[in-house]
Amino acid sequence: MSVAVTAEQRSAIQRDFPPADRADIERLLTDECSTNLPFLAQNREPDIQRIRNAVLKLSAGNTDKFLYWLGIAKQDWRDVLQGN
């Protein structure tokens, strides 16, 4: 089961990313940055949202950076929080 993006995350995606990439970024957050992340003891939604927020912040509207930080989160999301 995946966790939906928040209204704030959707707003950040719309504000910061190129129009052509927005749908893909939202889909990637929903599909690949959700309950499937490693090292989440209970797959708690607040933790997932915190990780997503960090990925969005670190990517600063750059799709390549987004993909980089998403890849880091999928390996060990704690590195994303340290980068934040």
Coordinates of C-alpha atoms in Angstrom, one line a residue:
M1 CA 0.0 0.0 0.0
S2 CA 1.4 3.4 -1.0
V3 CA 0.9 6.7 0.8
A4 CA -0.5 9.6 -1.1
V5 CA 1.4 12.8 -1.4
T6 CA 0.2 15.7 0.8
A7 CA -1.3 18.9 -0.5
E8 CA 1.8 20.7 0.6
Q9 CA 4.0 18.3 -1.4
R10 CA 1.8 18.6 -4.4
S11 CA 2.1 22.4 -4.1
A12 CA 5.9 22.2 -3.9
I13 CA 6.0 20.0 -7.0
Q14 CA 3.8 22.4 -8.9
R15 CA 5.8 25.4 -7.8
D16 CA 9.3 24.1 -8.2
F17 CA 9.5 21.5 -11.0
P18 CA 9.1 21.9 -14.8
P19 CA 5.5 21.2 -15.9
A20 CA 6.7 18.2 -18.1
D21 CA 8.1 16.5 -15.0
R22 CA 5.4 17.1 -12.3
A23 CA 3.3 14.1 -12.9
D24 CA 6.3 11.8 -12.9
I25 CA 7.7 13.3 -9.7
E26 CA 4.4 12.8 -7.9
R27 CA 4.1 9.2 -9.2
L28 CA 7.7 8.4 -8.1
L29 CA 7.0 9.8 -4.7
T30 CA 3.9 7.7 -4.4
D31 CA 5.3 4.5 -5.9
E32 CA 9.0 4.5 -4.8
C33 CA 9.1 6.7 -1.7
S34 CA 6.4 5.1 0.4
T35 CA 5.9 2.0 2.6
N36 CA 8.6 0.2 0.5
L37 CA 11.4 2.3 1.9
P38 CA 14.1 0.3 3.8
F39 CA 14.7 0.6 7.5
L40 CA 11.2 1.9 8.5
A41 CA 10.3 -0.1 11.5
Q42 CA 6.6 0.5 11.3
N43 CA 6.1 2.2 7.9
R44 CA 4.5 5.2 9.6
E45 CA 3.0 7.8 7.3
P46 CA 4.6 10.8 9.2
D47 CA 8.0 9.3 8.7
I48 CA 7.3 8.8 5.0
Q49 CA 6.1 12.3 4.6
R50 CA 9.2 13.7 6.4
I51 CA 11.5 11.7 4.0
R52 CA 9.5 13.0 1.0
N53 CA 9.8 16.5 2.2
A54 CA 13.5 16.2 2.5
V55 CA 13.8 14.7 -1.0
L56 CA 11.8 17.6 -2.4
K57 CA 13.8 20.2 -0.5
L58 CA 17.2 18.8 -1.4
S59 CA 16.2 18.6 -5.1
A60 CA 15.4 22.3 -5.2
G61 CA 13.2 21.9 -8.3
N62 CA 15.9 20.1 -10.3
T63 CA 14.6 16.8 -11.7
D64 CA 18.1 15.2 -11.9
K65 CA 18.7 16.1 -8.2
F66 CA 15.3 14.7 -7.4
L67 CA 16.1 11.4 -9.0
Y68 CA 19.5 11.3 -7.2
W69 CA 18.0 12.0 -3.7
L70 CA 15.1 9.6 -4.4
G71 CA 17.7 6.9 -5.2
I72 CA 19.5 7.7 -1.9
A73 CA 16.2 7.4 0.0
K74 CA 15.6 4.1 -1.5
Q75 CA 19.0 2.8 -0.3
D76 CA 18.9 4.4 3.2
W77 CA 16.5 7.3 3.8
R78 CA 18.5 8.3 6.9
D79 CA 21.1 9.8 4.5
V80 CA 18.4 12.0 3.0
L81 CA 17.5 13.4 6.4
Q82 CA 21.2 14.1 7.2
G83 CA 21.5 16.0 3.9
N84 CA 18.5 18.1 4.7

